[in-house]
Coordinates of C-alpha atoms and ligand atoms in Angstrom, one line a residue:
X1 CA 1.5 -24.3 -18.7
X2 CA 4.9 -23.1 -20.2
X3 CA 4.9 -22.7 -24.2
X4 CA 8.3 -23.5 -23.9
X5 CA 10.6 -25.9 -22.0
X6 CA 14.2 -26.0 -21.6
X7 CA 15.2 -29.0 -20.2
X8 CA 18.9 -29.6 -19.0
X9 CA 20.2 -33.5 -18.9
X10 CA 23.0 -32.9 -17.0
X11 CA 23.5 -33.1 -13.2
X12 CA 26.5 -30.8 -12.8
X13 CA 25.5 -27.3 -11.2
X14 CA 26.6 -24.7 -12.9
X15 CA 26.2 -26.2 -15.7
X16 CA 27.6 -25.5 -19.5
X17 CA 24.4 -27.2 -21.0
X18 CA 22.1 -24.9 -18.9
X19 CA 24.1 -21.6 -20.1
X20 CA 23.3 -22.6 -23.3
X21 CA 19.9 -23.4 -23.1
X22 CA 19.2 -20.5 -20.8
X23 CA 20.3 -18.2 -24.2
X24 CA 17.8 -20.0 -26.3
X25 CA 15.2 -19.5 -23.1
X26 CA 15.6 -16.1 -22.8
X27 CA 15.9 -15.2 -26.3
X28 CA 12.5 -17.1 -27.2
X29 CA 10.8 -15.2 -24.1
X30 CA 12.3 -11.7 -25.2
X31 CA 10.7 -12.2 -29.2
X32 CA 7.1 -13.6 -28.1
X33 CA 4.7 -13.6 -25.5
X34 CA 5.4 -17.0 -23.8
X35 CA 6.0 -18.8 -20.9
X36 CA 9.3 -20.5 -20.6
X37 CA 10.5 -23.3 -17.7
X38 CA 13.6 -25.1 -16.9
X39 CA 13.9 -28.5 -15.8
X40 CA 17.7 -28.7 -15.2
X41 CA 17.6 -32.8 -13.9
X42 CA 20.5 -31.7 -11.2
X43 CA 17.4 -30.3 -9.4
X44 CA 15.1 -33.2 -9.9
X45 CA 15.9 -36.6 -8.0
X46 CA 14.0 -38.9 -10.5
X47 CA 13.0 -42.2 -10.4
X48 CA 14.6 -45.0 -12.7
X49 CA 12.2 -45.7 -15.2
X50 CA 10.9 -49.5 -15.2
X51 CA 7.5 -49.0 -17.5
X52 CA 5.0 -48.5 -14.9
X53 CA 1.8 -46.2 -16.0
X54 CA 2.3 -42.6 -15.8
X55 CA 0.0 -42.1 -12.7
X56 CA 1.9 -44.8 -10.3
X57 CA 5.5 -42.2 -10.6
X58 CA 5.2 -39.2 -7.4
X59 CA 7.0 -36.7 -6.1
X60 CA 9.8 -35.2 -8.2
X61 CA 9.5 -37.7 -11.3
X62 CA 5.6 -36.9 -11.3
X63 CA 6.7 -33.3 -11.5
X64 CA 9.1 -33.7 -14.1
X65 CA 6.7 -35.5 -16.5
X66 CA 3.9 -32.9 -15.1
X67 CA 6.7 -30.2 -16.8
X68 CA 6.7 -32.4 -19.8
X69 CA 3.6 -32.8 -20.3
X70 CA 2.1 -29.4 -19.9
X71 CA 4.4 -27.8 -22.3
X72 CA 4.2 -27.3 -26.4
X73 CA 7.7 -27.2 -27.5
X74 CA 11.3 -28.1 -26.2
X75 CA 15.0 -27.2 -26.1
X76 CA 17.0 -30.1 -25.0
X77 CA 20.1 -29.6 -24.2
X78 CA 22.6 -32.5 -23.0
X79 CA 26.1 -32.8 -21.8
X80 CA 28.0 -35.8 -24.2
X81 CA 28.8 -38.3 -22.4
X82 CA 30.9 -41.3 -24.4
X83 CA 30.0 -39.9 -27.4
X84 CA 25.8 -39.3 -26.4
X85 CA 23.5 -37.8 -24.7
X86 CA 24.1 -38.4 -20.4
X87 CA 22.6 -41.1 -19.0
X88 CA 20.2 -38.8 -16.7
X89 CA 18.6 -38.0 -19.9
X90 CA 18.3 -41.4 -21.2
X91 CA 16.3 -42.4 -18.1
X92 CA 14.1 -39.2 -18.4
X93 CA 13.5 -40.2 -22.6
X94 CA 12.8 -44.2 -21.0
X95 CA 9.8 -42.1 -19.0
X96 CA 8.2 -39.7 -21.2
X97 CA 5.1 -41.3 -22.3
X98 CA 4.3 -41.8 -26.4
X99 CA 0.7 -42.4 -26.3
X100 CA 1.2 -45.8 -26.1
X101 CA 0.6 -48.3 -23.0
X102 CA 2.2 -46.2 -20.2
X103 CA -0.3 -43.5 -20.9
X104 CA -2.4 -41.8 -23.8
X105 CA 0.1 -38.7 -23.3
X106 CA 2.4 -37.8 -25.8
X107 CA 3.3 -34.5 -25.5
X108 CA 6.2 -34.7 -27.9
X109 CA 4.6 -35.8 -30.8
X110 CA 4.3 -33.5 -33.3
X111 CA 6.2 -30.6 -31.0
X112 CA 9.2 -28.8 -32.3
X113 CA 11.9 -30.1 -30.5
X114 CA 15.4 -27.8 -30.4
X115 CA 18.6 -30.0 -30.0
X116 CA 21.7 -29.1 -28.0
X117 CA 24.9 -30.4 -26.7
X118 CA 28.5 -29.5 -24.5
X119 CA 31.3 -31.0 -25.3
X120 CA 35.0 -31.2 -24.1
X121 CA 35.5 -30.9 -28.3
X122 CA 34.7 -31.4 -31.2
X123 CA 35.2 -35.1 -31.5
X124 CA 31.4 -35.9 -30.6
X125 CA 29.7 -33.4 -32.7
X126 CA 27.7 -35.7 -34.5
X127 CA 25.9 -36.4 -31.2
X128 CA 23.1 -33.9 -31.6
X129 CA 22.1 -35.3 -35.2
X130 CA 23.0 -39.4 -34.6
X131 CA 21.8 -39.3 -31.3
X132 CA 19.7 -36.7 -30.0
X133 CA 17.8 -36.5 -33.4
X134 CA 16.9 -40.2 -33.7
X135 CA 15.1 -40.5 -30.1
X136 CA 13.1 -36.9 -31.3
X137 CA 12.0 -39.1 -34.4
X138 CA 11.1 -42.0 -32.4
X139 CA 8.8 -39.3 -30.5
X140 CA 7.4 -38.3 -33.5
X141 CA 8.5 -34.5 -33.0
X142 CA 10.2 -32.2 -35.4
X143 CA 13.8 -31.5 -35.0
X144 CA 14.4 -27.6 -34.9
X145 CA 17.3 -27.2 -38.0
X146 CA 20.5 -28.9 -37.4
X147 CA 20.6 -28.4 -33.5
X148 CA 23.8 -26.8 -32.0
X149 CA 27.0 -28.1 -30.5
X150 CA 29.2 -26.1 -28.4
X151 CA 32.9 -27.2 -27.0
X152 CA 34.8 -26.3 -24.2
X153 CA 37.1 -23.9 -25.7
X154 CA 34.0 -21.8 -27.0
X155 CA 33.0 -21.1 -22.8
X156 CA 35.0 -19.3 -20.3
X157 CA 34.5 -21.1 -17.2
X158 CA 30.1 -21.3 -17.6
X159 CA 29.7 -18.6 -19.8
X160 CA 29.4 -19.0 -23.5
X161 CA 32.0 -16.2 -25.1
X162 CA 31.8 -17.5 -28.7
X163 CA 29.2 -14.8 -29.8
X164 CA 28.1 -16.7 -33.0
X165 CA 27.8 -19.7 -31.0
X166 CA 25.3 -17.4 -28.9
X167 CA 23.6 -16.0 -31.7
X168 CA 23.0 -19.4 -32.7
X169 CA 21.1 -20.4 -29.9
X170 CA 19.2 -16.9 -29.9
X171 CA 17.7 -18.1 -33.2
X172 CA 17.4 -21.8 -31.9
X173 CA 15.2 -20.4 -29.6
X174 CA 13.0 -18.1 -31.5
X175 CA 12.6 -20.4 -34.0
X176 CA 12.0 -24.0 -32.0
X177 CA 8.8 -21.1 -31.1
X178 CA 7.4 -19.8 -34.5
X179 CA 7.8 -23.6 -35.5
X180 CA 5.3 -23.9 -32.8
X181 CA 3.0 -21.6 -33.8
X182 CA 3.0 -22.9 -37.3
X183 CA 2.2 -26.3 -36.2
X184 CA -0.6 -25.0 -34.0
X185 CA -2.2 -23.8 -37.2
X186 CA -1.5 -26.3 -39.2
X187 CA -4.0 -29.2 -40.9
X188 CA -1.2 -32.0 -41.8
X189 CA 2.0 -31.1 -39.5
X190 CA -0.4 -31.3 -36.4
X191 CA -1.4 -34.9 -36.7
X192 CA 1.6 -37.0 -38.5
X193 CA 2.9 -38.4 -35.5
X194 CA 5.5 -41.2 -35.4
X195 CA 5.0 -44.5 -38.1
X196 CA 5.1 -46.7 -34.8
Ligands
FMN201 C1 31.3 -39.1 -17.8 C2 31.7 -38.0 -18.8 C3 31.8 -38.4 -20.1 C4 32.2 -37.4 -21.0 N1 32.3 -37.8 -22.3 C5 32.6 -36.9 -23.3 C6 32.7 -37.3 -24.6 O1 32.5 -38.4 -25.0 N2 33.0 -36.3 -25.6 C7 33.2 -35.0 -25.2 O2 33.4 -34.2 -26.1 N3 33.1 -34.6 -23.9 C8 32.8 -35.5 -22.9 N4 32.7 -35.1 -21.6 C9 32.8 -33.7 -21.3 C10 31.4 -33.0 -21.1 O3 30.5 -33.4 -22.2 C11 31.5 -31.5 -21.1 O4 32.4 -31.1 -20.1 C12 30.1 -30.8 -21.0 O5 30.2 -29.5 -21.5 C13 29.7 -30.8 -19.5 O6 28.4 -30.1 -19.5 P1 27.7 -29.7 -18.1 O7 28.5 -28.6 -17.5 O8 26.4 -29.1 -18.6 O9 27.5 -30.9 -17.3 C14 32.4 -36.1 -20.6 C15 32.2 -35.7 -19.3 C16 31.9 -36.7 -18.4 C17 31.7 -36.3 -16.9

């Protein structure tokens, strides 16, 4: 089981989106005693999802969702694509179970959820809270502060050399973690879930 999962939608490798959520990663695992995983979907040939029950996917989707599900909190981190998340990940979110009739799993309700995305600029910022954010709402999890965006001009080749921007995503980490914790102890934040 990982406390913490960074997942990647993006199947370019290297990849800009996995730099960055590797700094969240790392700085998460460096403050508290956690597990961490990656699921970087260039690694992962999954399945398109077509709404059959959560037992009936195998091989790499099964292990994907298997990731998914045996995790307590999330950084997801997307390239933009036309102004969204990629496409990858849209097929991963169509997969992920919600409790609902594909399965009784929903493992990101009530999880803290932190948001990023690569872009070629800054045109698409908006992307991490108008589109990213509304599909961790329909999950019923809890967006981690305002997410982070990162352009092209802020990397040098795959590494991030904007040192706020990393510093940023340090504290993304640590706090998408003692988020966690909180809602692990809590009475009311544990059991709101989504209205639908
Ligand atoms: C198909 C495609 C569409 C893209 N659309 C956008 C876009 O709308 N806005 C933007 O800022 N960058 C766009 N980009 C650039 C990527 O978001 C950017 O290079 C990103 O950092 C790549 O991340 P990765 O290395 O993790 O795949 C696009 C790239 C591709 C391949």
């Amino acid at each position: 089981m990982s406390n913490l999962l960074g997942i990647v939608g993006s199947v370019s490798n290297p990849s800009k989106t996995r730099t960055a959520v590797e700094i969240a990663l790392q700085s998460a695992a460096g403050e508290f005693d956690i597990e961490t995983d990656l699921l970087h979907l260039a690694e992962y040939d999954l399945e398109t999802a077509d709404g059959r029950k959560l037992e009936q996917y195998s091989g790499d989707t099964a292990r994907a969702l298997e990731l998914i599900i045996s995790s307590k909190a999330y950084l997801i981190g997307t390239p933009v694509y036309r102004g969204s998340y990629s496409g990858v990940l849209k097929n991963l979110f169509d997969l992920i179970p919600r409790g609902k009739w594909q399965s009784n799993q929903a493992p990101l309700e009530n999880r803290p959820v932190g948001l990023i995305a690569t872009g070629a600029t800054d045109h698409h910022y908006l992307s991490v809270s108008q589109e990213l954010g509304p599909i961790a709402s329909f999950f019923g999890a809890y967006q981690v502060g305002g997410g982070i965006y990162i352009n092209a001009s802020q990397f040098e080749e795959d590494r991030i050399v904007d040192k706020k921007v990393v510093q940023r995503l340090q504290n993304l980490g640590k706090s998408t973690i003692e988020l966690s914790q909180y809602i692990d102890k809590s009475t009311f934040l544990s059991s709101l879930g989504p209205q639908f």
